């Protein structure tokens, strides 16, 4: 099949020689949907058919010719077989030839499979190491070549790029077409993607039942994301009966996978920006380091600020606050700080040499040297590092007593990783008697600082009732926290930057996927984007109802702002019918549970006007005052609201002739003294006398 790529009025022909089954599906969508092959063609065209692009095209065209030759040869053999039917010798020759052809086809397919896998791995390495748009394009060209050889994982990457707009413009219809083909081929990743798209009605019919089926098949095929989504659905009772034990089963499977990654130092720590809290200035927030601030920090580091040097080293070591992970930069800053005498820098250098990375080779002796230098200064990280060396026998004989000693010293200084290691020693009985109470104590201490493996082992203890009373709910909540450290959390950064760059659709799709997995911040961010109605991938009439659903899910997970938003939606009738009583209920929850000034103000207004609740002016005043005391930002709105309340109340009192009450509230006695009523009576008497005197005779 020939596919045309048009640019400035010229037509170029691009041939793709996928396996017969793949070609029928993928290339068949070219004219309408622009899936994999069209996407590949556009990339080649956008690179202006570079030398590399031409070489790829030549290889594809050459392979197409070879396949045509094989096909013609195959047909010729079949014709000869028909003509020589009944002739023994001819039949034997044909059978032999057919066997050779089949063998050749199998070998060709095997070679393509091996080559496809090699290209996929090459593209993956290039993508992970890419630091520019051009390098990403080259990585996806490699994926396209791998996909052309039938590699399903490469096709999955291409489909993801189309869905999220990772490389070029987002094309959801093409992504759906490719996912459907991959799902038919047994791709659990595609099953998960189709479930997600069905759940939101993005590019597909909005169908929660179908989404559940897709997730179930994805989970059965081994998709960690599908398992996490099912865990969240059974935990919250979303389109299924709420069942803690089933949620526990799914979350535990994912948590086991994440914990294994964490033990290999492959965890992800991602800053989760809440869009609703800073819509007016997204570049200024504590989660993402602004580029100008980063440049200033670099300037200070070069000027010799040791604390900044260590901080920049840590950020580059782990790739936090929007900075890329760069071991070379981390090494540079740690060396500068260590040379200036920083114990923390020495300890982090020990960590880098103990684990090994592209910047430094793994070296136990060097790690021991730096850890010892830091430990001699009383540094907790250095003490913990020495404990690890003795615990695992890195360059020294395993010595649990020495490890225990160093872990205890570091734990006393509050280092959570050391607290976890002590808990693990008592949990597993490594060098000490098993003591689940002590294990629980140290795991709990470490978990308070967010140590992920400590949280995982606490979940294990609650799930099995080891050392504590079994609690399915507590175990699920802890497992859920561990699961949210998976590599998929990196989409928080890409979604944030997409939103910041104005690519609303791409940002929404990424946040929506994370929201489906149960991330509370992603749920509120998705709802926030939907209610702005800037996205175009959903129908306008769907947006408020979908936003309300997401606000509700975020509120259930403890988001106070989301709880207020639900009240607002019911008050104004966004995505639902106006219901003042329900609005009052949600505002009341936000007041009682979160002491929200905004909720206090809203509830006061409803008491003032008797909306959804009995009118109570005194309680309204009390709530207004409480809102003002709770938040400085509420001072001006509360002041204006009270002025309005008092004026309206005064007017009502005048209308109903409640002069005495109103005049006292106007503090007339301040101006006329405590006997103001005598003054008024006197004035009336004087007025009457004047009227009598002036009366005409």
XYZ file of C-alpha atoms in Angstrom:
697
model
C 0.000 0.000 0.000
C 1.310 3.446 -0.882
C 0.731 6.382 1.430
C 0.974 10.020 0.356
C 2.551 12.704 2.519
C 1.749 16.224 1.329
C 3.892 19.264 2.061
C 3.690 22.589 0.177
C 1.927 20.960 -2.776
C 4.439 18.136 -3.323
C 3.614 14.464 -2.925
C 6.014 11.865 -1.590
C 5.315 8.134 -1.527
C 6.130 6.188 1.614
C 5.886 2.400 1.633
C 5.488 0.327 4.768
C 6.028 -3.410 4.627
C 4.496 -4.580 7.872
C 3.605 -8.218 8.297
C 0.425 -8.973 6.337
C -1.914 -8.930 9.327
C -0.430 -5.747 10.811
C -0.415 -3.960 7.464
C -4.105 -4.622 6.848
C -5.044 -2.968 10.123
C -2.510 -0.180 10.602
C -2.095 0.941 7.008
C -5.811 0.575 6.456
C -6.436 3.512 8.788
C -4.054 5.860 6.947
C -6.647 7.582 4.822
C -8.821 8.566 7.776
C -7.028 8.355 11.088
C -3.270 8.978 10.618
C -2.010 6.222 12.935
C 1.456 4.663 13.220
C 2.520 4.626 9.584
C 1.159 8.111 8.898
C 2.778 9.350 12.081
C 6.082 7.849 10.988
C 5.723 9.439 7.570
C 5.046 12.856 9.058
C 8.156 12.624 11.212
C 10.291 11.714 8.219
C 8.758 14.550 6.221
C 9.210 17.046 9.046
C 12.879 16.077 9.245
C 12.938 17.022 5.527
C 13.891 13.496 4.497
C 17.376 13.656 5.986
C 20.056 11.175 4.954
C 19.020 8.940 7.836
C 15.383 9.194 6.785
C 16.190 8.301 3.185
C 18.191 5.286 4.339
C 15.219 4.077 6.399
C 12.913 4.515 3.425
C 15.324 2.662 1.171
C 15.472 -0.260 3.606
C 11.684 -0.418 3.842
C 11.255 -0.262 0.061
C 13.920 -2.908 -0.455
C 12.247 -5.232 2.029
C 8.919 -4.647 0.274
C 10.458 -5.766 -3.039
C 11.853 -8.899 -1.419
C 8.470 -9.752 0.068
C 6.872 -9.300 -3.361
C 9.407 -11.684 -4.858
C 8.692 -14.218 -2.117
C 4.957 -13.817 -2.687
C 5.296 -14.335 -6.452
C 7.542 -17.320 -5.891
C 5.016 -18.745 -3.442
C 2.209 -18.323 -5.984
C 4.292 -19.930 -8.694
C 4.962 -22.939 -6.531
C 1.266 -23.281 -5.728
C 0.395 -23.146 -9.456
C 2.973 -25.783 -10.259
C 1.590 -27.928 -7.469
C -1.898 -27.730 -9.013
C -0.672 -28.496 -12.495
C 1.329 -31.522 -11.382
C -1.396 -32.957 -9.181
C -1.531 -36.722 -9.388
C 2.082 -36.999 -10.514
C 4.047 -38.577 -7.715
C 7.446 -37.109 -8.435
C 6.018 -33.649 -9.078
C 4.009 -33.750 -5.888
C 7.061 -34.671 -3.826
C 9.077 -31.828 -5.370
C 6.308 -29.323 -4.704
C 5.916 -30.467 -1.096
C 9.652 -30.126 -0.597
C 9.631 -26.645 -2.132
C 6.644 -25.626 -0.019
C 8.451 -26.822 3.127
C 11.481 -24.749 2.172
C 9.322 -21.678 1.591
C 7.555 -22.093 4.937
C 10.891 -22.538 6.655
C 12.192 -19.414 4.961
C 9.116 -17.469 6.066
C 9.498 -18.636 9.652
C 13.169 -17.694 9.651
C 12.373 -14.295 8.146
C 9.703 -13.691 10.759
C 12.080 -14.758 13.523
C 14.817 -12.485 12.208
C 12.355 -9.599 12.026
C 11.245 -10.273 15.592
C 14.836 -10.268 16.877
C 15.674 -7.166 14.887
C 12.484 -5.459 16.072
C 13.352 -6.154 19.686
C 16.883 -4.829 19.175
C 15.573 -1.657 17.592
C 13.021 -1.199 20.369
C 15.713 -1.445 23.043
C 17.897 0.967 21.094
C 15.027 3.458 20.759
C 14.239 3.154 24.469
C 17.844 3.953 25.428
C 17.913 6.884 23.026
C 14.642 8.242 24.412
C 15.810 8.017 28.029
C 19.078 9.734 27.180
C 17.544 12.353 24.878
C 17.964 15.969 25.901
C 16.600 17.689 22.814
C 13.631 17.495 20.492
C 15.834 16.245 17.673
C 17.084 13.319 19.779
C 13.493 12.418 20.672
C 12.561 12.442 16.994
C 15.438 10.082 16.237
C 14.299 7.762 19.039
C 10.779 7.629 17.602
C 12.163 6.949 14.140
C 13.839 3.895 15.651
C 10.522 2.910 17.263
C 8.847 3.230 13.878
C 11.408 0.889 12.333
C 10.883 -1.580 15.182
C 7.109 -1.331 14.744
C 7.522 -1.968 11.031
C 9.110 -5.283 11.978
C 6.092 -6.179 14.087
C 7.375 -5.128 17.526
C 4.266 -4.521 19.642
C 6.080 -2.604 22.375
C 7.312 -0.099 19.823
C 3.754 0.275 18.523
C 2.605 0.910 22.107
C 5.110 3.738 22.408
C 3.930 5.210 19.124
C 0.303 5.002 20.271
C 1.182 6.703 23.571
C 2.951 9.480 21.662
C -0.192 10.026 19.595
C -2.456 10.046 22.657
C -0.371 12.334 24.868
C 1.156 14.491 22.146
C 4.651 13.608 23.344
C 6.378 14.450 20.092
C 3.978 16.076 17.664
C 0.370 17.236 17.689
C -2.015 15.030 19.642
C -4.089 12.678 17.465
C -6.551 10.730 19.576
C -8.452 9.030 16.747
C -5.200 7.605 15.393
C -4.169 6.511 18.877
C -7.498 4.730 19.391
C -7.141 2.884 16.074
C -3.670 1.709 16.966
C -4.673 0.733 20.520
C -7.559 -1.333 19.156
C -5.212 -3.192 16.837
C -2.738 -3.774 19.693
C -5.520 -4.948 22.008
C -6.514 -7.568 19.438
C -2.895 -8.685 19.462
C -3.041 -9.171 23.234
C -1.362 -5.958 24.446
C -2.370 -5.359 28.064
C -1.064 -1.810 27.825
C -3.495 -1.142 24.973
C -6.323 -2.749 26.972
C -5.605 -0.318 29.803
C -5.521 2.662 27.433
C -8.851 1.713 25.862
C -10.355 1.308 29.326
C -9.202 4.795 30.254
C -10.532 6.348 27.041
C -13.884 4.567 27.454
C -14.133 5.721 31.051
C -13.931 9.397 30.031
C -15.433 9.150 26.563
C -12.277 10.533 24.960
C -12.210 9.474 21.308
C -14.593 6.641 22.154
C -18.089 6.105 23.470
C -18.387 6.948 27.155
C -19.028 3.503 28.612
C -17.996 2.601 32.152
C -19.026 -1.039 31.767
C -16.768 -1.447 28.752
C -13.985 0.375 30.609
C -14.244 -2.140 33.449
C -13.952 -5.023 30.978
C -10.850 -3.485 29.405
C -9.273 -2.926 32.823
C -10.038 -6.500 33.832
C -8.341 -7.898 30.722
C -5.434 -5.480 31.167
C -4.995 -6.560 34.775
C -5.134 -10.249 33.815
C -2.439 -9.578 31.214
C -0.127 -8.022 33.789
C -0.788 -4.271 33.462
C 0.233 -2.613 36.723
C -1.772 0.475 35.819
C -4.929 -1.589 35.274
C -4.416 -3.321 38.608
C -3.981 0.017 40.342
C -7.127 1.389 38.688
C -9.125 -1.680 39.720
C -7.741 -1.379 43.244
C -8.961 2.218 43.426
C -12.352 1.323 41.948
C -12.973 -1.454 44.467
C -11.715 0.755 47.294
C -14.109 3.570 46.348
C -16.953 1.518 44.874
C -16.733 3.089 41.415
C -19.043 1.096 39.104
C -18.366 -1.985 41.240
C -19.467 -3.078 44.688
C -17.068 -1.658 47.260
C -14.802 -4.484 48.402
C -11.741 -3.842 50.543
C -10.298 -7.329 50.115
C -10.328 -7.162 46.309
C -8.826 -3.668 46.481
C -6.145 -5.072 48.786
C -5.362 -7.842 46.302
C -4.802 -5.410 43.428
C -2.923 -2.782 45.409
C -0.668 -5.388 46.993
C 0.359 -6.736 43.578
C 1.314 -3.261 42.396
C 3.002 -2.373 45.702
C 5.154 -5.521 45.498
C 6.318 -4.400 42.059
C 7.034 -0.832 43.254
C 8.827 -2.010 46.405
C 11.137 -4.143 44.288
C 11.953 -1.044 42.227
C 12.512 1.028 45.361
C 14.950 -1.521 46.747
C 16.915 -1.078 43.522
C 16.767 2.733 43.928
C 14.451 3.057 40.936
C 11.635 4.891 42.696
C 10.130 8.165 41.530
C 9.618 11.270 43.637
C 7.553 13.771 41.696
C 6.291 17.181 42.778
C 2.545 17.387 42.268
C 1.475 20.915 41.404
C -2.128 21.715 42.279
C -3.384 23.943 39.455
C -6.390 25.272 41.373
C -4.130 26.872 43.972
C -2.061 28.903 41.516
C -3.854 29.537 38.225
C -2.617 33.121 37.947
C 1.115 32.435 38.241
C 2.101 28.900 37.438
C 5.817 29.723 37.236
C 6.012 30.665 40.913
C 5.492 27.665 43.146
C 7.477 25.587 45.569
C 7.036 22.301 43.691
C 8.735 23.330 40.443
C 11.979 25.304 40.476
C 11.686 28.357 38.248
C 14.432 28.648 35.651
C 15.495 32.113 36.829
C 15.681 30.888 40.427
C 17.736 27.905 39.269
C 20.185 30.227 37.517
C 20.457 32.302 40.678
C 21.161 29.161 42.724
C 23.865 28.180 40.255
C 25.399 31.623 40.655
C 25.408 31.265 44.446
C 26.877 27.766 44.183
C 29.724 29.042 42.026
C 30.299 31.802 44.577
C 30.910 29.117 47.212
C 27.562 28.756 49.001
C 27.988 25.251 50.426
C 24.333 24.734 51.350
C 23.211 25.646 47.822
C 25.867 23.348 46.360
C 24.562 20.399 48.375
C 20.934 21.266 47.518
C 21.650 21.448 43.782
C 23.583 18.194 44.023
C 20.595 16.485 45.647
C 18.159 17.868 43.090
C 20.266 16.640 40.182
C 20.940 13.295 41.872
C 17.235 12.467 42.065
C 15.868 14.737 39.317
C 13.482 16.727 41.489
C 11.620 20.055 41.220
C 11.453 19.852 37.454
C 15.211 19.442 36.974
C 16.504 16.554 34.917
C 18.444 13.797 36.635
C 22.099 14.521 35.920
C 24.681 12.478 37.809
C 27.563 14.514 36.414
C 26.168 17.776 37.757
C 25.361 16.113 41.076
C 28.953 14.859 41.319
C 30.286 18.317 40.438
C 28.362 20.088 43.196
C 28.976 17.393 45.815
C 32.729 17.483 45.151
C 32.815 21.275 45.512
C 30.865 21.132 48.776
C 32.857 18.185 50.145
C 36.114 19.998 49.413
C 34.745 22.865 51.494
C 34.071 20.477 54.378
C 30.376 19.622 53.981
C 29.573 16.349 55.763
C 26.315 15.970 53.829
C 28.182 16.255 50.527
C 30.674 13.604 51.660
C 27.809 11.291 52.575
C 26.092 11.775 49.215
C 29.361 11.082 47.419
C 29.547 7.844 49.393
C 26.005 7.025 48.255
C 26.892 7.674 44.612
C 29.941 5.399 44.756
C 28.069 2.706 46.693
C 25.293 2.504 44.084
C 27.285 3.411 40.962
C 25.935 5.493 38.083
C 27.073 6.890 34.718
C 29.150 9.582 36.436
C 31.034 7.330 38.878
C 31.716 3.583 38.795
C 30.529 1.446 41.682
C 33.388 1.381 44.203
C 32.932 0.040 47.723
C 36.286 1.319 48.966
C 35.618 4.887 47.835
C 32.089 4.726 49.242
C 33.464 3.530 52.593
C 35.986 6.394 52.588
C 33.391 9.107 52.040
C 30.873 7.579 54.462
C 33.595 7.395 57.127
C 34.565 11.031 56.565
C 30.933 12.085 57.008
C 30.338 9.754 59.980
C 33.395 11.160 61.784
C 31.627 14.513 61.667
C 28.535 12.924 63.251
C 26.555 12.986 60.004
C 23.460 10.738 60.073
C 23.628 9.949 56.342
C 27.249 8.876 56.666
C 26.455 6.681 59.679
C 23.586 5.082 57.775
C 25.894 4.483 54.791
C 28.419 2.633 56.951
C 25.556 0.562 58.344
C 24.556 -0.414 54.791
C 28.114 -1.430 53.929
C 28.336 -3.763 56.937
C 24.754 -5.023 56.528
C 25.227 -6.042 52.868
C 28.929 -6.856 53.092
C 29.987 -4.303 50.480
C 33.762 -4.721 50.380
C 33.801 -5.937 53.986
C 32.529 -9.105 55.680
C 28.849 -8.991 56.646
C 28.677 -7.767 60.244
C 25.154 -7.295 61.588
C 26.421 -6.041 64.956
C 28.353 -3.200 63.328
C 25.422 -2.463 61.026
C 23.038 -2.343 63.989
C 25.349 0.032 65.828
C 25.584 2.494 62.935
C 21.862 2.274 62.140
C 20.996 3.046 65.763
C 23.261 6.086 65.821
C 21.779 7.400 62.588
C 18.216 6.659 63.727
C 18.790 8.596 66.949
C 19.610 11.596 64.780
C 16.240 11.186 63.035
C 17.412 9.792 59.682
C 14.332 7.915 58.330
C 16.311 5.471 56.157
C 18.191 4.288 59.232
C 14.921 3.940 61.146
C 13.618 1.779 58.308
C 16.736 -0.407 58.327
C 16.356 -0.998 62.066
C 12.729 -1.922 61.516
C 13.717 -4.318 58.742
C 16.346 -6.004 60.921
C 13.793 -6.657 63.646
C 11.121 -7.640 61.096
C 13.308 -10.175 59.285
C 15.464 -11.236 62.245
C 18.681 -10.159 60.523
C 21.343 -10.292 63.221
C 18.741 -9.823 65.967
C 15.803 -11.745 67.378
C 12.580 -11.093 65.487
C 10.587 -8.455 67.318
C 7.500 -7.261 65.457
C 6.684 -4.588 68.033
C 10.098 -2.965 67.595
C 9.823 -3.431 63.838
C 6.462 -1.669 63.848
C 7.891 1.144 65.991
C 10.763 1.882 63.619
C 8.672 1.425 60.465
C 6.137 3.877 61.868
C 8.822 6.440 62.759
C 10.300 6.214 59.267
C 6.885 6.371 57.606
C 6.180 9.705 59.298
C 8.981 11.159 57.172
C 7.569 9.500 54.035
C 10.089 6.645 53.789
C 8.365 4.532 51.091
C 9.711 1.098 52.029
C 8.737 1.677 55.649
C 5.194 2.430 54.450
C 5.265 -0.758 52.377
C 6.259 -2.946 55.330
C 3.667 -1.304 57.560
C 1.101 -2.216 54.905
C 2.404 -5.785 54.932
C 1.996 -5.962 58.707
C -1.560 -4.592 58.623
C -2.501 -6.827 55.671
C -1.362 -9.998 57.421
C -1.972 -8.988 61.033
C 1.709 -9.406 61.861
C 2.507 -7.640 65.137
C -0.666 -5.539 64.850
C -4.396 -6.093 64.599
C -5.231 -6.824 60.961
C -6.863 -3.904 59.174
C -7.742 -4.198 55.503
C -8.595 -0.498 55.194
C -5.315 0.678 56.738
C -3.323 -1.776 54.632
C -4.997 -0.600 51.421
C -4.371 3.062 52.233
C -0.692 2.349 52.903
C -0.294 0.194 49.790
C -1.961 2.935 47.756
C 0.664 5.421 48.929
C 3.432 3.076 47.783
C 1.753 2.443 44.427
C 1.674 6.169 43.720
C 5.482 6.162 43.564
C 5.474 4.229 40.269
C 7.184 5.524 37.141
C 3.808 6.626 35.786
C 3.897 9.486 38.337
C 6.383 11.207 36.032
C 3.351 12.301 34.018
C 2.673 14.904 36.706
C 5.622 16.882 35.372
C 4.833 16.455 31.677
C 1.166 17.296 32.315
C 2.139 20.417 34.267
C 4.525 21.663 31.600
C 1.953 20.931 28.887
C -0.593 23.049 30.781
C 1.943 25.796 31.324
C 2.758 25.802 27.585
C -0.929 26.056 26.672
C -1.368 22.465 25.440
C -4.571 21.970 27.411
C -5.716 18.767 25.698
C -2.436 16.962 26.293
C -2.349 18.124 29.902
C -5.927 17.002 30.490
C -5.366 13.505 29.064
C -2.321 12.961 31.277
C -3.950 14.294 34.432
C -7.123 12.329 33.665
C -5.161 9.065 33.393
C -3.509 9.722 36.762
C -6.906 10.653 38.197
C -8.288 7.320 37.021
C -5.477 5.647 38.956
C -6.608 7.367 42.147
C -4.235 10.331 42.468
C -6.157 12.993 44.375
C -4.100 15.914 42.995
C -4.661 14.684 39.436
C -8.403 14.441 40.075
C -8.623 18.059 41.225
C -6.356 19.220 38.370
C -8.467 17.396 35.771
C -11.646 18.898 37.218
C -10.058 22.347 37.257
C -9.119 22.095 33.568
C -12.538 20.750 32.611
C -14.454 23.562 34.289
C -12.440 26.160 32.361
C -13.918 24.599 29.181
C -10.672 25.203 27.307
C -10.239 21.542 26.375
C -11.641 20.391 23.049
C -11.390 16.611 23.390
C -14.702 16.362 25.251
C -18.122 17.760 24.414
C -18.991 20.997 26.220
C -22.067 19.466 27.831
C -19.920 16.699 29.365
C -17.389 18.953 31.026
C -19.261 20.175 34.113
C -20.710 16.752 34.907
C -17.286 15.117 34.493
C -15.658 17.872 36.553
C -18.235 17.369 39.328
C -17.480 13.649 39.354
C -13.740 14.316 39.689
C -14.217 16.975 42.367
C -16.265 14.430 44.302
C -13.540 11.779 44.054
C -10.935 14.274 45.220
C -13.158 15.388 48.102
C -13.610 11.814 49.295
C -9.810 11.604 49.531
C -9.665 14.649 51.803
C -9.354 17.613 49.432
C -11.019 20.568 51.189
C -11.087 22.767 48.076
C -12.819 19.964 46.155
C -15.452 19.720 48.901
C -16.207 23.443 48.521
C -16.348 23.030 44.750
C -19.031 20.360 45.082
C -21.042 22.823 47.151
C -20.562 25.486 44.468
C -21.705 23.126 41.699
C -24.907 22.314 43.572
C -25.462 25.978 44.452
C -25.160 27.201 40.864
C -26.458 24.056 39.164
C -23.255 23.228 37.270
C -23.393 19.673 35.917
C -26.373 18.950 38.149
C -29.642 20.520 39.297
C -29.581 23.437 41.734
C -29.799 22.023 45.232
C -29.212 24.470 48.081
C -29.610 21.801 50.758
C -26.842 19.664 49.249
C -24.671 22.763 48.893
C -25.178 23.529 52.601
C -24.232 19.938 53.460
C -20.904 20.139 51.624
C -20.074 23.615 52.931
C -20.806 22.377 56.458
C -18.451 19.412 55.998
C -15.707 21.761 54.788
C -16.265 23.987 57.850
C -16.401 21.196 60.439
C -13.644 19.005 59.008
C -11.207 21.447 57.390
C -12.047 24.816 59.030
C -12.144 26.384 55.575
C -12.643 30.175 55.583
C -14.221 30.026 52.114
C -16.750 27.443 53.289
C -17.530 29.548 56.382
C -18.190 32.577 54.193
C -20.428 30.596 51.810
C -22.352 29.012 54.657
C -22.800 32.402 56.341
C -24.273 33.792 53.126
C -26.760 30.919 52.953
C -27.780 31.471 56.596
C -28.154 35.183 55.880
C -30.557 34.564 52.989
C -32.147 31.347 54.203
C -31.001 29.320 51.196
C -31.370 25.592 51.819
C -31.510 26.233 55.548
C -33.506 28.296 58.053
C -32.609 31.973 57.997
C -30.418 32.931 60.971
C -28.834 36.404 60.942
C -26.967 35.895 64.213
C -25.349 32.668 63.019
C -24.504 34.341 59.712
C -22.665 37.133 61.584
C -20.843 34.550 63.671
C -19.679 32.599 60.610
C -18.584 35.776 58.821
C -16.497 36.757 61.851
C -15.067 33.249 62.105
C -14.053 33.322 58.430
C -12.271 36.626 58.986
C -10.402 35.193 61.985
C -9.450 32.007 60.094
C -7.905 33.625 57.032
C -6.447 37.128 56.496
C -7.607 36.892 52.868
C -11.200 36.906 54.110
C -11.004 40.291 55.886
C -12.180 42.468 52.996
C -14.930 40.119 51.698
C -16.226 39.671 55.241
C -16.157 43.432 55.908
C -18.191 44.119 52.769
C -20.582 41.255 53.519
C -21.202 42.545 57.055
C -21.847 46.082 55.797
C -24.373 44.718 53.341
C -25.934 42.536 56.020
C -26.287 45.444 58.449
C -27.720 47.793 55.809
C -30.249 45.216 54.656
C -31.177 44.460 58.239
C -31.583 48.164 58.960
C -33.865 48.609 55.972
C -35.977 45.679 57.102
C -36.196 47.092 60.613
C -37.253 50.493 59.325
C -39.875 48.909 57.114
C -41.298 47.036 60.103
C -40.896 50.036 62.449
C -38.421 48.349 64.773
C -36.860 51.706 65.620
C -35.747 50.926 69.141
C -33.746 47.828 68.294
C -32.176 49.394 65.214
C -31.243 52.670 66.918
C -29.545 50.826 69.722
C -27.541 48.858 67.193
C -26.592 52.125 65.485
C -25.077 53.117 68.831
C -26.975 56.391 69.154
C -26.004 56.461 72.787
C -22.374 57.030 71.771
C -23.323 60.399 70.235
C -26.037 61.565 72.636
C -25.065 59.833 75.848
C -26.905 57.265 77.944
C -30.035 59.491 78.092
C -30.460 59.822 74.380
C -34.145 59.003 74.651
C -34.708 62.111 76.846
C -32.991 64.217 74.229
C -35.319 62.848 71.574
C -38.390 63.508 73.730
C -37.148 67.028 74.427
C -36.614 67.636 70.735
C -40.149 66.464 69.994
C -41.536 68.798 72.710
C -39.587 71.754 71.296
C -40.855 70.936 67.819
C -44.459 70.881 69.073
C -44.022 74.246 70.848
C -42.633 75.786 67.690
C -45.542 74.458 65.698
C -48.030 75.901 68.210
C -46.283 79.279 68.265
C -46.109 79.486 64.519
C -49.744 78.434 64.074
C -51.693 81.188 62.363
C -54.523 82.710 64.364
